Short mmCIF file of C-alpha atoms and ligand atoms in Angstrom, two decimals:
data_model
loop_
_atom_site.label_atom_id
_atom_site.label_comp_id
_atom_site.label_asym_id
_atom_site.label_seq_id
_atom_site.Cartn_x
_atom_site.Cartn_y
_atom_site.Cartn_z
CA ARG V 1 11.51 -38.45 -10.13
CA LEU V 2 9.04 -38.80 -12.99
CA ALA V 3 11.82 -40.28 -15.19
CA GLU V 4 12.60 -42.74 -12.40
CA LEU V 5 9.04 -43.77 -12.13
CA THR V 6 8.80 -44.26 -15.87
CA GLN V 7 12.04 -46.36 -16.10
CA GLN V 8 10.85 -48.61 -13.29
CA ARG V 9 7.94 -49.58 -15.52
CA GLY V 10 10.20 -50.18 -18.48
CA TRP V 11 8.76 -47.19 -20.41
CA GLN V 12 10.26 -44.10 -22.10
CA LEU V 13 9.45 -40.44 -21.19
CA TYR V 14 9.92 -37.46 -23.54
CA LEU V 15 9.67 -33.74 -23.27
CA VAL V 16 7.77 -32.60 -26.33
CA GLY V 17 6.07 -29.57 -27.96
CA GLY V 18 6.75 -25.92 -27.18
CA ALA V 19 9.10 -26.60 -24.23
CA VAL V 20 11.63 -28.29 -26.53
CA ARG V 21 11.39 -25.60 -29.13
CA ASP V 22 11.76 -22.82 -26.50
CA LEU V 23 14.71 -24.62 -24.83
CA LEU V 24 16.53 -24.83 -28.19
CA LEU V 25 15.78 -21.20 -28.99
CA ALA V 26 16.74 -20.01 -25.57
CA ASP V 27 19.67 -17.74 -24.89
CA PRO V 28 22.09 -19.93 -22.94
CA GLU V 29 23.07 -16.91 -20.85
CA LYS V 30 19.50 -16.38 -19.59
CA THR V 31 17.32 -18.65 -17.29
CA LEU V 32 14.34 -20.03 -19.14
CA LEU V 33 11.31 -20.46 -16.90
CA LEU V 34 9.03 -23.31 -18.17
CA THR V 35 5.53 -23.08 -16.70
CA ASP V 36 3.74 -25.33 -19.15
CA ILE V 37 5.36 -28.75 -19.85
CA ASP V 38 4.19 -31.48 -22.22
CA LEU V 39 5.52 -34.97 -21.63
CA VAL V 40 4.78 -38.09 -23.64
CA VAL V 41 5.18 -41.61 -22.28
CA ASP V 42 5.99 -44.38 -24.83
CA GLY V 43 6.87 -47.99 -24.80
CA CYS V 44 3.80 -48.97 -22.85
CA HIS V 45 1.64 -49.49 -26.02
CA GLN V 46 1.81 -53.25 -25.68
CA SER V 47 1.30 -53.59 -22.04
CA TYR V 48 -1.61 -51.14 -22.07
CA GLU V 49 -3.33 -52.86 -24.98
CA ASN V 50 -2.85 -56.23 -23.33
CA ALA V 51 -4.31 -54.89 -20.14
CA GLU V 52 -7.33 -53.80 -22.15
CA ASN V 53 -7.58 -57.15 -23.94
CA ASN V 54 -7.41 -58.98 -20.57
CA GLN V 55 -10.52 -57.03 -19.57
CA GLN V 56 -8.43 -55.42 -16.74
CA ASN V 57 -10.47 -52.32 -17.16
CA ASP V 58 -9.64 -51.00 -13.66
CA LYS V 59 -6.01 -50.47 -14.91
CA ASN V 60 -5.13 -46.84 -15.43
CA PRO V 61 -3.75 -45.62 -18.74
CA PRO V 62 0.06 -45.15 -18.40
CA ALA V 63 0.01 -41.38 -18.33
CA VAL V 64 -2.59 -41.45 -15.47
CA GLU V 65 -0.62 -44.17 -13.59
CA LEU V 66 2.59 -42.13 -13.78
CA ALA V 67 0.87 -38.85 -12.74
CA SER V 68 -0.73 -40.61 -9.81
CA ALA V 69 2.54 -42.11 -8.71
CA LEU V 70 4.24 -38.71 -8.94
CA GLN V 71 1.44 -37.03 -6.98
CA LYS V 72 2.23 -39.45 -4.12
CA THR V 73 5.61 -37.56 -3.81
CA TYR V 74 4.14 -34.17 -4.52
CA SER V 75 0.85 -34.30 -2.64
CA ASN V 76 0.30 -30.52 -3.08
CA ALA V 77 -0.15 -30.94 -6.77
CA ARG V 78 -3.64 -31.21 -8.23
CA LEU V 79 -4.30 -34.19 -10.51
CA ASP V 80 -6.69 -33.85 -13.48
CA VAL V 81 -7.43 -36.86 -15.66
CA HIS V 82 -8.80 -36.75 -19.18
CA GLY V 83 -9.50 -40.45 -19.62
CA GLN V 84 -10.85 -40.18 -23.13
CA PHE V 85 -7.54 -39.00 -24.43
CA GLN V 86 -5.37 -41.04 -21.95
CA THR V 87 -3.90 -37.82 -20.59
CA ALA V 88 -3.21 -36.58 -17.08
CA ALA V 89 -2.24 -33.09 -15.80
CA LEU V 90 -0.44 -32.17 -12.67
CA LEU V 91 -0.92 -28.58 -11.47
CA TRP V 92 0.95 -26.54 -8.94
CA HIS V 93 -0.45 -23.20 -8.13
CA ASN V 94 1.48 -20.66 -5.99
CA ASP V 95 3.76 -23.44 -4.81
CA PRO V 96 6.58 -22.18 -2.46
CA VAL V 97 9.12 -24.14 -4.59
CA LEU V 98 7.59 -24.55 -8.01
CA ASP V 99 5.46 -21.49 -8.15
CA SER V 100 2.93 -22.13 -10.89
CA LEU V 101 3.57 -25.21 -12.97
CA TRP V 102 1.45 -27.33 -15.39
CA ILE V 103 2.66 -30.64 -16.46
CA ASP V 104 0.63 -32.56 -19.03
CA ILE V 105 1.53 -36.25 -19.45
CA ALA V 106 0.03 -38.07 -22.44
CA THR V 107 0.38 -41.56 -23.70
CA ALA V 108 2.02 -41.52 -27.19
CA ARG V 109 -0.94 -41.42 -29.52
CA THR V 110 -2.02 -41.11 -33.12
CA GLU V 111 -4.91 -38.93 -34.28
CA PHE V 112 -7.17 -39.67 -37.13
CA TYR V 113 -9.45 -37.09 -38.76
CA PRO V 114 -12.46 -38.94 -39.94
CA TYR V 115 -13.37 -36.00 -42.24
CA PRO V 116 -11.90 -32.50 -42.82
CA ALA V 117 -12.06 -30.13 -39.79
CA ALA V 118 -13.57 -32.93 -37.69
CA ASN V 119 -12.66 -33.67 -34.10
CA PRO V 120 -9.68 -36.07 -34.17
CA GLU V 121 -10.10 -39.67 -33.06
CA VAL V 122 -7.31 -40.92 -30.83
CA GLU V 123 -5.36 -44.23 -30.58
CA ALA V 124 -2.29 -45.33 -28.67
CA SER V 125 1.00 -45.46 -30.82
CA SER V 126 4.74 -44.88 -30.80
CA ILE V 127 6.57 -41.59 -30.12
CA ARG V 128 7.33 -41.10 -33.81
CA GLN V 129 3.60 -41.34 -34.79
CA ASP V 130 2.82 -39.04 -31.82
CA LEU V 131 5.16 -36.45 -33.14
CA TYR V 132 3.82 -36.84 -36.66
CA ARG V 133 0.39 -35.77 -35.63
CA ARG V 134 1.70 -32.34 -34.50
CA ASP V 135 1.32 -29.11 -36.24
CA PHE V 136 4.81 -27.94 -37.27
CA THR V 137 8.32 -29.44 -37.50
CA ILE V 138 9.56 -27.05 -34.75
CA ASN V 139 6.82 -28.29 -32.46
CA ALA V 140 7.51 -32.03 -33.38
CA LEU V 141 10.85 -32.37 -31.53
CA ALA V 142 11.25 -34.59 -28.43
CA LEU V 143 13.89 -34.77 -25.81
CA ARG V 144 14.29 -38.11 -24.14
CA LEU V 145 14.29 -37.94 -20.31
CA THR V 146 14.81 -41.62 -19.57
CA LYS V 147 17.93 -43.76 -19.52
CA PRO V 148 20.01 -45.13 -21.29
CA TYR V 149 19.71 -42.33 -23.95
CA GLU V 150 18.56 -39.56 -21.71
CA GLY V 151 19.13 -36.10 -23.24
CA GLU V 152 18.84 -37.47 -26.78
CA LEU V 153 16.95 -35.12 -29.17
CA LEU V 154 14.44 -36.91 -31.47
CA ASP V 155 14.14 -34.94 -34.70
CA PHE V 156 12.22 -37.09 -37.30
CA PHE V 157 11.01 -34.23 -39.47
CA GLY V 158 13.85 -31.68 -39.74
CA GLY V 159 12.57 -29.46 -36.91
CA MET V 160 16.14 -28.47 -35.82
CA ASN V 161 16.89 -27.34 -39.35
CA ASP V 162 13.76 -25.17 -39.46
CA LEU V 163 14.53 -23.69 -36.11
CA GLN V 164 18.05 -22.73 -37.56
CA ASN V 165 16.43 -21.41 -40.74
CA ARG V 166 13.72 -19.62 -38.72
CA GLN V 167 10.86 -21.06 -40.64
CA ILE V 168 7.42 -22.60 -39.87
CA ARG V 169 6.82 -25.76 -41.83
CA VAL V 170 4.01 -28.35 -41.62
CA LEU V 171 4.66 -31.97 -41.64
CA HIS V 172 2.22 -32.95 -44.37
CA ALA V 173 0.14 -31.35 -47.20
CA ASN V 174 -3.24 -32.01 -45.61
CA SER V 175 -2.37 -30.45 -42.33
CA PHE V 176 -4.51 -27.33 -42.72
CA ILE V 177 -7.43 -29.21 -44.28
CA GLU V 178 -7.43 -31.46 -41.26
CA ASP V 179 -7.40 -28.57 -38.83
CA PRO V 180 -7.86 -25.00 -40.05
CA THR V 181 -6.90 -23.55 -36.57
CA ARG V 182 -3.29 -24.59 -37.57
CA ILE V 183 -3.40 -21.54 -39.92
CA TYR V 184 -3.84 -19.33 -36.94
CA ARG V 185 -1.13 -21.23 -35.05
CA ALA V 186 1.25 -20.86 -38.06
CA VAL V 187 0.69 -17.12 -37.98
CA ARG V 188 1.08 -16.81 -34.23
CA PHE V 189 4.41 -18.68 -34.15
CA ALA V 190 5.72 -16.86 -37.21
CA VAL V 191 5.07 -13.41 -35.73
CA ARG V 192 5.97 -14.24 -32.22
CA LEU V 193 9.26 -15.90 -33.00
CA GLY V 194 10.04 -13.59 -36.02
CA PHE V 195 10.02 -16.72 -38.31
CA GLU V 196 8.90 -16.94 -41.99
CA LEU V 197 6.17 -19.22 -43.26
CA GLU V 198 8.03 -21.77 -45.34
CA PHE V 199 6.99 -21.31 -49.04
CA GLN V 200 5.31 -24.64 -49.48
CA THR V 201 3.50 -24.28 -46.14
CA LYS V 202 2.20 -21.03 -47.35
CA ASP V 203 1.00 -22.75 -50.50
CA TYR V 204 -0.82 -25.32 -48.41
CA ILE V 205 -2.52 -22.52 -46.52
CA GLN V 206 -3.61 -20.89 -49.75
CA TYR V 207 -4.79 -24.22 -51.06
CA ALA V 208 -6.74 -25.00 -48.05
CA ILE V 209 -8.40 -21.57 -47.96
CA ASN V 210 -9.11 -21.53 -51.70
CA SER V 211 -10.50 -25.07 -51.65
CA GLY V 212 -13.51 -23.64 -49.76
CA ILE V 213 -13.25 -26.47 -47.20
CA TYR V 214 -14.04 -24.01 -44.34
CA GLU V 215 -16.94 -22.38 -46.20
CA LYS V 216 -18.30 -25.82 -46.71
CA VAL V 217 -17.90 -26.99 -43.06
CA GLN V 218 -19.17 -23.60 -41.77
CA SER V 219 -22.20 -23.40 -44.02
CA GLU V 220 -23.05 -27.03 -43.13
CA ASN V 221 -22.83 -26.06 -39.47
CA TYR V 222 -25.02 -23.04 -39.95
CA SER V 223 -27.63 -24.72 -42.06
CA THR V 224 -28.01 -27.87 -40.09
CA ARG V 225 -27.21 -26.26 -36.79
CA GLN V 226 -24.89 -29.19 -36.07
CA ARG V 227 -21.91 -27.64 -34.32
CA VAL V 228 -18.43 -29.00 -34.08
CA PRO V 229 -17.73 -27.73 -30.67
CA ALA V 230 -14.10 -28.65 -30.30
CA LEU V 231 -13.15 -26.99 -33.59
CA GLU V 232 -15.05 -23.82 -32.62
CA THR V 233 -13.44 -23.83 -29.17
CA ARG V 234 -10.02 -24.14 -30.73
CA LEU V 235 -10.58 -21.45 -33.20
CA LYS V 236 -11.82 -19.12 -30.50
CA SER V 237 -8.84 -19.88 -28.24
CA GLU V 238 -6.37 -19.17 -31.16
CA LEU V 239 -8.16 -15.93 -31.93
CA LYS V 240 -7.98 -15.01 -28.26
CA TYR V 241 -4.26 -15.92 -28.11
CA ILE V 242 -3.54 -13.73 -31.15
CA LEU V 243 -5.82 -10.75 -30.36
CA GLN V 244 -4.55 -10.40 -26.73
CA ALA V 245 -0.80 -10.78 -27.59
CA PRO V 246 1.40 -7.75 -27.79
CA TYR V 247 2.01 -8.72 -31.46
CA TRP V 248 -1.72 -8.83 -32.43
CA LYS V 249 -1.43 -6.07 -35.14
CA PRO V 250 1.21 -7.85 -37.32
CA ALA V 251 -0.41 -11.16 -36.69
CA LEU V 252 -3.87 -9.93 -37.73
CA GLN V 253 -2.26 -8.25 -40.83
CA LEU V 254 -0.71 -11.59 -41.82
CA LEU V 255 -3.96 -13.44 -41.28
CA GLY V 256 -5.55 -10.76 -43.47
CA GLU V 257 -2.98 -11.17 -46.23
CA LEU V 258 -3.48 -14.97 -46.17
CA LYS V 259 -7.27 -14.35 -46.34
CA ALA V 260 -7.45 -16.61 -43.30
CA LEU V 261 -10.33 -14.65 -41.77
CA ARG V 262 -12.48 -16.72 -44.04
CA CYS V 263 -12.19 -19.45 -41.46
CA ILE V 264 -14.35 -17.35 -39.27
CA HIS V 265 -16.80 -16.49 -42.05
CA PRO V 266 -16.44 -17.01 -45.79
CA THR V 267 -17.23 -13.34 -46.44
CA LEU V 268 -14.81 -11.85 -43.79
CA GLU V 269 -11.87 -9.97 -45.45
CA LEU V 270 -9.44 -7.65 -43.76
CA ASN V 271 -9.89 -4.73 -46.18
CA GLN V 272 -8.63 -1.16 -45.63
CA GLU V 273 -11.96 -0.15 -44.03
CA LEU V 274 -11.93 -2.94 -41.53
CA TRP V 275 -8.30 -2.23 -40.64
CA ARG V 276 -9.13 1.44 -40.12
CA GLN V 277 -11.98 0.45 -37.75
CA ILE V 278 -9.73 -1.95 -35.81
CA ARG V 279 -7.14 0.83 -35.33
CA LEU V 280 -9.81 3.36 -34.33
CA VAL V 281 -11.18 0.84 -31.68
CA ASP V 282 -7.73 0.38 -30.31
CA ARG V 283 -7.36 4.23 -29.97
CA GLY V 284 -10.77 4.40 -28.37
CA LEU V 285 -9.88 1.72 -25.88
CA ILE V 286 -6.49 3.28 -24.94
CA ARG V 287 -8.21 6.62 -24.40
CA PHE V 288 -11.48 5.71 -22.71
CA ASP V 289 -10.64 2.41 -21.02
CA PRO V 290 -7.08 2.82 -19.77
CA GLU V 291 -7.87 0.60 -16.67
CA LYS V 292 -8.87 -2.24 -19.05
CA THR V 293 -12.27 -2.76 -17.52
CA LEU V 294 -13.39 -4.14 -20.92
CA THR V 295 -11.78 -7.11 -22.41
CA HIS V 296 -9.79 -5.60 -25.20
CA TRP V 297 -9.19 -8.60 -27.32
CA GLN V 298 -12.86 -9.41 -27.23
CA MET V 299 -13.62 -5.84 -28.57
CA ARG V 300 -11.17 -6.42 -31.32
CA LEU V 301 -13.02 -9.58 -32.26
CA GLU V 302 -16.30 -7.85 -31.90
CA VAL V 303 -15.25 -5.21 -34.47
CA LEU V 304 -14.30 -8.00 -36.91
CA ILE V 305 -17.79 -9.65 -36.45
CA ALA V 306 -19.55 -6.30 -36.64
CA HIS V 307 -17.98 -5.83 -40.12
CA LEU V 308 -20.07 -8.85 -41.40
CA ALA V 309 -23.47 -8.32 -42.98
CA PRO V 310 -26.00 -8.15 -40.16
CA GLN V 311 -27.63 -11.54 -41.03
CA TYR V 312 -24.38 -13.44 -40.36
CA ARG V 313 -23.28 -11.71 -37.17
CA GLY V 314 -25.56 -13.55 -34.76
CA ASP V 315 -24.59 -17.08 -35.97
CA VAL V 316 -20.85 -16.31 -36.01
CA ALA V 317 -20.98 -14.76 -32.57
CA GLU V 318 -22.84 -17.71 -31.12
CA THR V 319 -20.38 -20.14 -32.84
CA LEU V 320 -17.49 -18.30 -31.30
CA GLN V 321 -19.25 -18.34 -27.90
CA PHE V 322 -19.50 -14.59 -27.40
CA SER V 323 -21.13 -13.44 -24.21
CA LEU V 324 -24.86 -12.65 -24.36
CA ASP V 325 -23.97 -9.00 -23.89
CA SER V 326 -21.80 -9.03 -27.02
CA ILE V 327 -24.38 -10.99 -29.06
CA GLU V 328 -27.08 -8.42 -28.14
CA ARG V 329 -24.78 -5.49 -28.93
CA LEU V 330 -24.00 -6.91 -32.37
CA GLN V 331 -27.72 -7.39 -33.02
CA GLN V 332 -28.62 -3.86 -31.90
CA LEU V 333 -25.63 -2.16 -33.49
CA ASP V 334 -27.27 -1.11 -36.77
CA SER V 335 -30.44 0.33 -35.29
CA ALA V 336 -28.48 2.15 -32.60
CA LYS V 337 -26.11 3.54 -35.22
CA ALA V 338 -28.95 4.63 -37.43
CA GLU V 339 -30.70 6.41 -34.53
CA VAL V 340 -27.56 8.27 -33.48
CA VAL V 341 -26.68 9.35 -37.10
CA LYS V 342 -30.35 10.50 -37.70
CA LEU V 343 -30.77 12.41 -34.49
CA MET V 344 -27.42 13.90 -33.96
CA PRO V 345 -27.81 16.77 -36.53
CA GLU V 346 -30.76 17.90 -34.45
CA CYS V 347 -28.65 18.26 -31.30
CA GLN V 348 -27.57 21.82 -30.57
CA LEU V 349 -26.91 21.87 -26.85
CA ALA V 350 -24.35 19.66 -25.16
CA SER V 351 -27.13 18.23 -22.96
CA GLN V 352 -28.90 17.13 -26.14
CA PHE V 353 -25.93 15.08 -27.19
CA TYR V 354 -25.76 13.79 -23.75
CA ARG V 355 -29.33 12.59 -23.79
CA LEU V 356 -28.88 11.04 -27.24
CA LEU V 357 -25.78 9.03 -26.24
CA VAL V 358 -26.34 8.25 -22.56
CA PRO V 359 -28.44 5.08 -23.21
CA TYR V 360 -25.43 3.29 -24.70
CA ASP V 361 -22.59 1.58 -22.86
CA LEU V 362 -18.92 2.25 -23.76
CA PRO V 363 -18.46 -0.84 -26.05
CA MET V 364 -21.60 0.09 -28.05
CA LEU V 365 -20.36 3.73 -28.31
CA ILE V 366 -17.06 2.60 -29.55
CA LEU V 367 -18.57 0.37 -32.16
CA ILE V 368 -21.02 3.06 -33.31
CA ALA V 369 -18.20 5.58 -33.44
CA VAL V 370 -15.82 3.56 -35.59
CA GLN V 371 -18.53 2.63 -38.06
CA SER V 372 -20.01 6.12 -38.45
CA PRO V 373 -19.02 9.29 -40.44
CA ARG V 374 -16.22 11.33 -38.92
CA TRP V 375 -18.46 14.13 -37.52
CA VAL V 376 -20.55 11.60 -35.64
CA ARG V 377 -17.35 9.87 -34.25
CA HIS V 378 -16.00 13.19 -33.11
CA ARG V 379 -19.15 13.92 -31.17
CA ILE V 380 -19.05 10.52 -29.51
CA TRP V 381 -15.36 10.98 -28.51
CA GLN V 382 -16.24 14.45 -27.15
CA TYR V 383 -19.21 12.91 -25.16
CA LEU V 384 -16.83 10.26 -23.78
CA THR V 385 -14.21 12.89 -22.81
CA GLN V 386 -16.32 15.51 -21.30
CA TRP V 387 -19.73 14.16 -20.17
CA TRP V 388 -19.63 10.39 -19.91
CA ASN V 389 -18.45 10.31 -16.37
CA ILE V 390 -19.92 13.55 -15.30
CA LYS V 391 -20.93 13.60 -11.61
CA PRO V 392 -23.98 15.60 -10.49
CA LEU V 393 -23.13 18.58 -8.27
CA LEU V 394 -25.74 17.54 -5.67
CA ASN V 395 -27.37 14.30 -4.74
CA GLY V 396 -30.59 13.21 -2.97
CA ASN V 397 -29.08 13.75 0.55
CA ASP V 398 -28.02 17.34 -0.39
CA LEU V 399 -31.68 18.05 -1.47
CA LYS V 400 -32.87 16.80 1.90
CA GLU V 401 -30.42 19.10 3.63
CA LEU V 402 -31.70 21.92 1.59
CA GLY V 403 -35.12 21.12 3.20
CA TYR V 404 -36.86 19.16 0.39
CA LYS V 405 -38.91 16.06 1.39
CA PRO V 406 -38.06 12.94 -0.61
CA SER V 407 -40.50 12.71 -3.53
CA PRO V 408 -40.72 11.37 -7.05
CA GLN V 409 -39.78 14.92 -8.22
CA PHE V 410 -36.26 14.43 -6.77
CA LYS V 411 -35.17 12.55 -9.85
CA GLN V 412 -36.51 15.28 -12.14
CA MET V 413 -34.72 17.94 -10.06
CA LEU V 414 -31.43 16.14 -10.12
CA ASP V 415 -31.87 15.49 -13.92
CA ASP V 416 -32.49 19.16 -14.55
CA LEU V 417 -29.42 19.99 -12.52
CA LEU V 418 -27.26 17.59 -14.57
CA VAL V 419 -28.51 19.18 -17.78
CA ALA V 420 -27.73 22.62 -16.50
CA THR V 421 -24.21 21.42 -15.41
CA ILE V 422 -23.57 19.96 -18.90
CA ASP V 423 -24.72 23.09 -20.60
CA LYS V 424 -22.38 25.08 -18.24
CA GLU V 425 -25.23 27.14 -16.82
CA ILE V 426 -23.90 26.20 -13.42
CA CYS V 427 -20.36 25.14 -12.39
CA ASP V 428 -20.22 24.83 -8.61
CA ARG V 429 -22.10 23.67 -5.61
CA LYS V 430 -23.25 27.23 -4.70
CA SER V 431 -24.71 27.85 -8.07
CA ALA V 432 -26.20 24.31 -8.07
CA GLU V 433 -27.98 25.05 -4.75
CA ALA V 434 -29.22 28.43 -6.17
CA PHE V 435 -30.47 26.52 -9.28
CA ILE V 436 -32.49 24.08 -7.22
CA GLN V 437 -34.08 26.81 -5.11
P1 ATP G 501 3.03 -21.92 -26.49
O1 ATP G 501 4.31 -21.55 -25.94
O2 ATP G 501 2.38 -20.88 -27.33
O3 ATP G 501 2.05 -22.51 -25.49
P2 ATP G 501 3.14 -24.62 -27.53
O4 ATP G 501 3.86 -25.23 -28.71
O5 ATP G 501 3.39 -25.19 -26.12
O6 ATP G 501 3.36 -23.02 -27.60
P3 ATP G 501 0.37 -25.51 -27.16
O7 ATP G 501 -0.82 -24.90 -27.79
O8 ATP G 501 0.48 -25.45 -25.73
O9 ATP G 501 1.60 -24.76 -27.91
O10 ATP G 501 0.53 -26.98 -27.79
C1 ATP G 501 1.49 -27.87 -27.33
C2 ATP G 501 1.92 -28.74 -28.44
O11 ATP G 501 0.82 -29.45 -28.89
C3 ATP G 501 2.42 -28.02 -29.70
O12 ATP G 501 3.77 -27.76 -29.57
C4 ATP G 501 2.16 -29.01 -30.83
O13 ATP G 501 3.13 -29.96 -30.87
C5 ATP G 501 0.87 -29.62 -30.38
N1 ATP G 501 -0.30 -29.00 -30.93
C6 ATP G 501 -1.17 -28.01 -30.31
N2 ATP G 501 -2.20 -27.71 -31.11
C7 ATP G 501 -2.02 -28.49 -32.20
C8 ATP G 501 -2.83 -28.62 -33.42
N3 ATP G 501 -3.96 -27.85 -33.67
N4 ATP G 501 -2.43 -29.43 -34.27
C9 ATP G 501 -1.33 -30.29 -34.12
N5 ATP G 501 -0.54 -30.20 -32.99
C10 ATP G 501 -0.89 -29.35 -32.13
#
């Protein structure tokens, strides 16, 4: 229907981006379910520009016009418009026929980067230029959906060849300088698809990292407090994508080998110690948070940032839009760790360990554990295994039933009871009642 609507207007419609790549890579024997579809409309450059020149400012950009026309047929779809970039999105959520589907329609456009790592400026253009602004050749293929050449594959940059050779290749030498998040995307696609980074592309990554461009942009941001929000948001979403994927370990390892963590902070390196801490966090999370009440990818990111010198952590955490909780945790980590390491040798009884560790929540305990000497870590793991979720044998109501009137002493009594339970002086309700009396 959308192709028809496009043809009626004399325009061309293309399927672009990941959907084309995934279609070409798909096993023909298996059904491929596309839930996120990117379309580009082209051939409307002139008419749209003329409309603007004629001051017909009430005329919708072509992508918006098409999406609105389609929505008349599919009224259950939600229409979102991003006027600034001339794009529209149609969204179906839990639809009986389409289930969940997201269609992005954009007008063919060119992006200019006014300076390295800046937010791109956008201008209408042809499909070829639209594809040229994309990240990798395998993502710069287009499938024509409109007549008379419907089904034609547009491959201006050798994407098909790279799909066959299973390699990730950028379209031009400046690609990573323009947008450092493409380094993360390159790694993500390489690991996810089992592809190699093409050798020159790898050189461009190395060049971009060694040129210090990110250090420069980052330090300018930090010193002047002028943020580049879109770049930060893109970096955060790429980090999230990688750290929550099943393949996060090899992806992080590859980022480490490429020294790409320097995009997060110039001093951040994936050395042996950091890698050890990340693995320990993972073990801690599997053991003590099997229900995944914590956001595991966020914890992995927190360990990376906790590895930075304390004076950098706050800025980086803010830049990456960490929650207030995480920012506070990172700020308090060193003092909490120092306190635990200092006081732990004085603890003899189990209840003393309990009292020392009970003020901290699970993420803080995991961070302290992975950054502390082994004997401290073992005690923390022991606390989390045996005492963290310990339930008191009696509660306030039980005390009332035993004939005690509610009073401020209740808390102290229950506290004493908990300590005695932890130290194994009592082990059942009967001995708990006897203890209270
Ligand atoms: P996935 O299956 O992981 O969603 P995708 O290729 O669809 O893969 P998206 O992040 O949805 O990835 O991006 C859609 C398309 O937009 C890409 O295929 C690529 O052509 C283009 N693109 C996305 N991010 C960038 C970028 N930083 N620089 C250049 N092109 C990009």
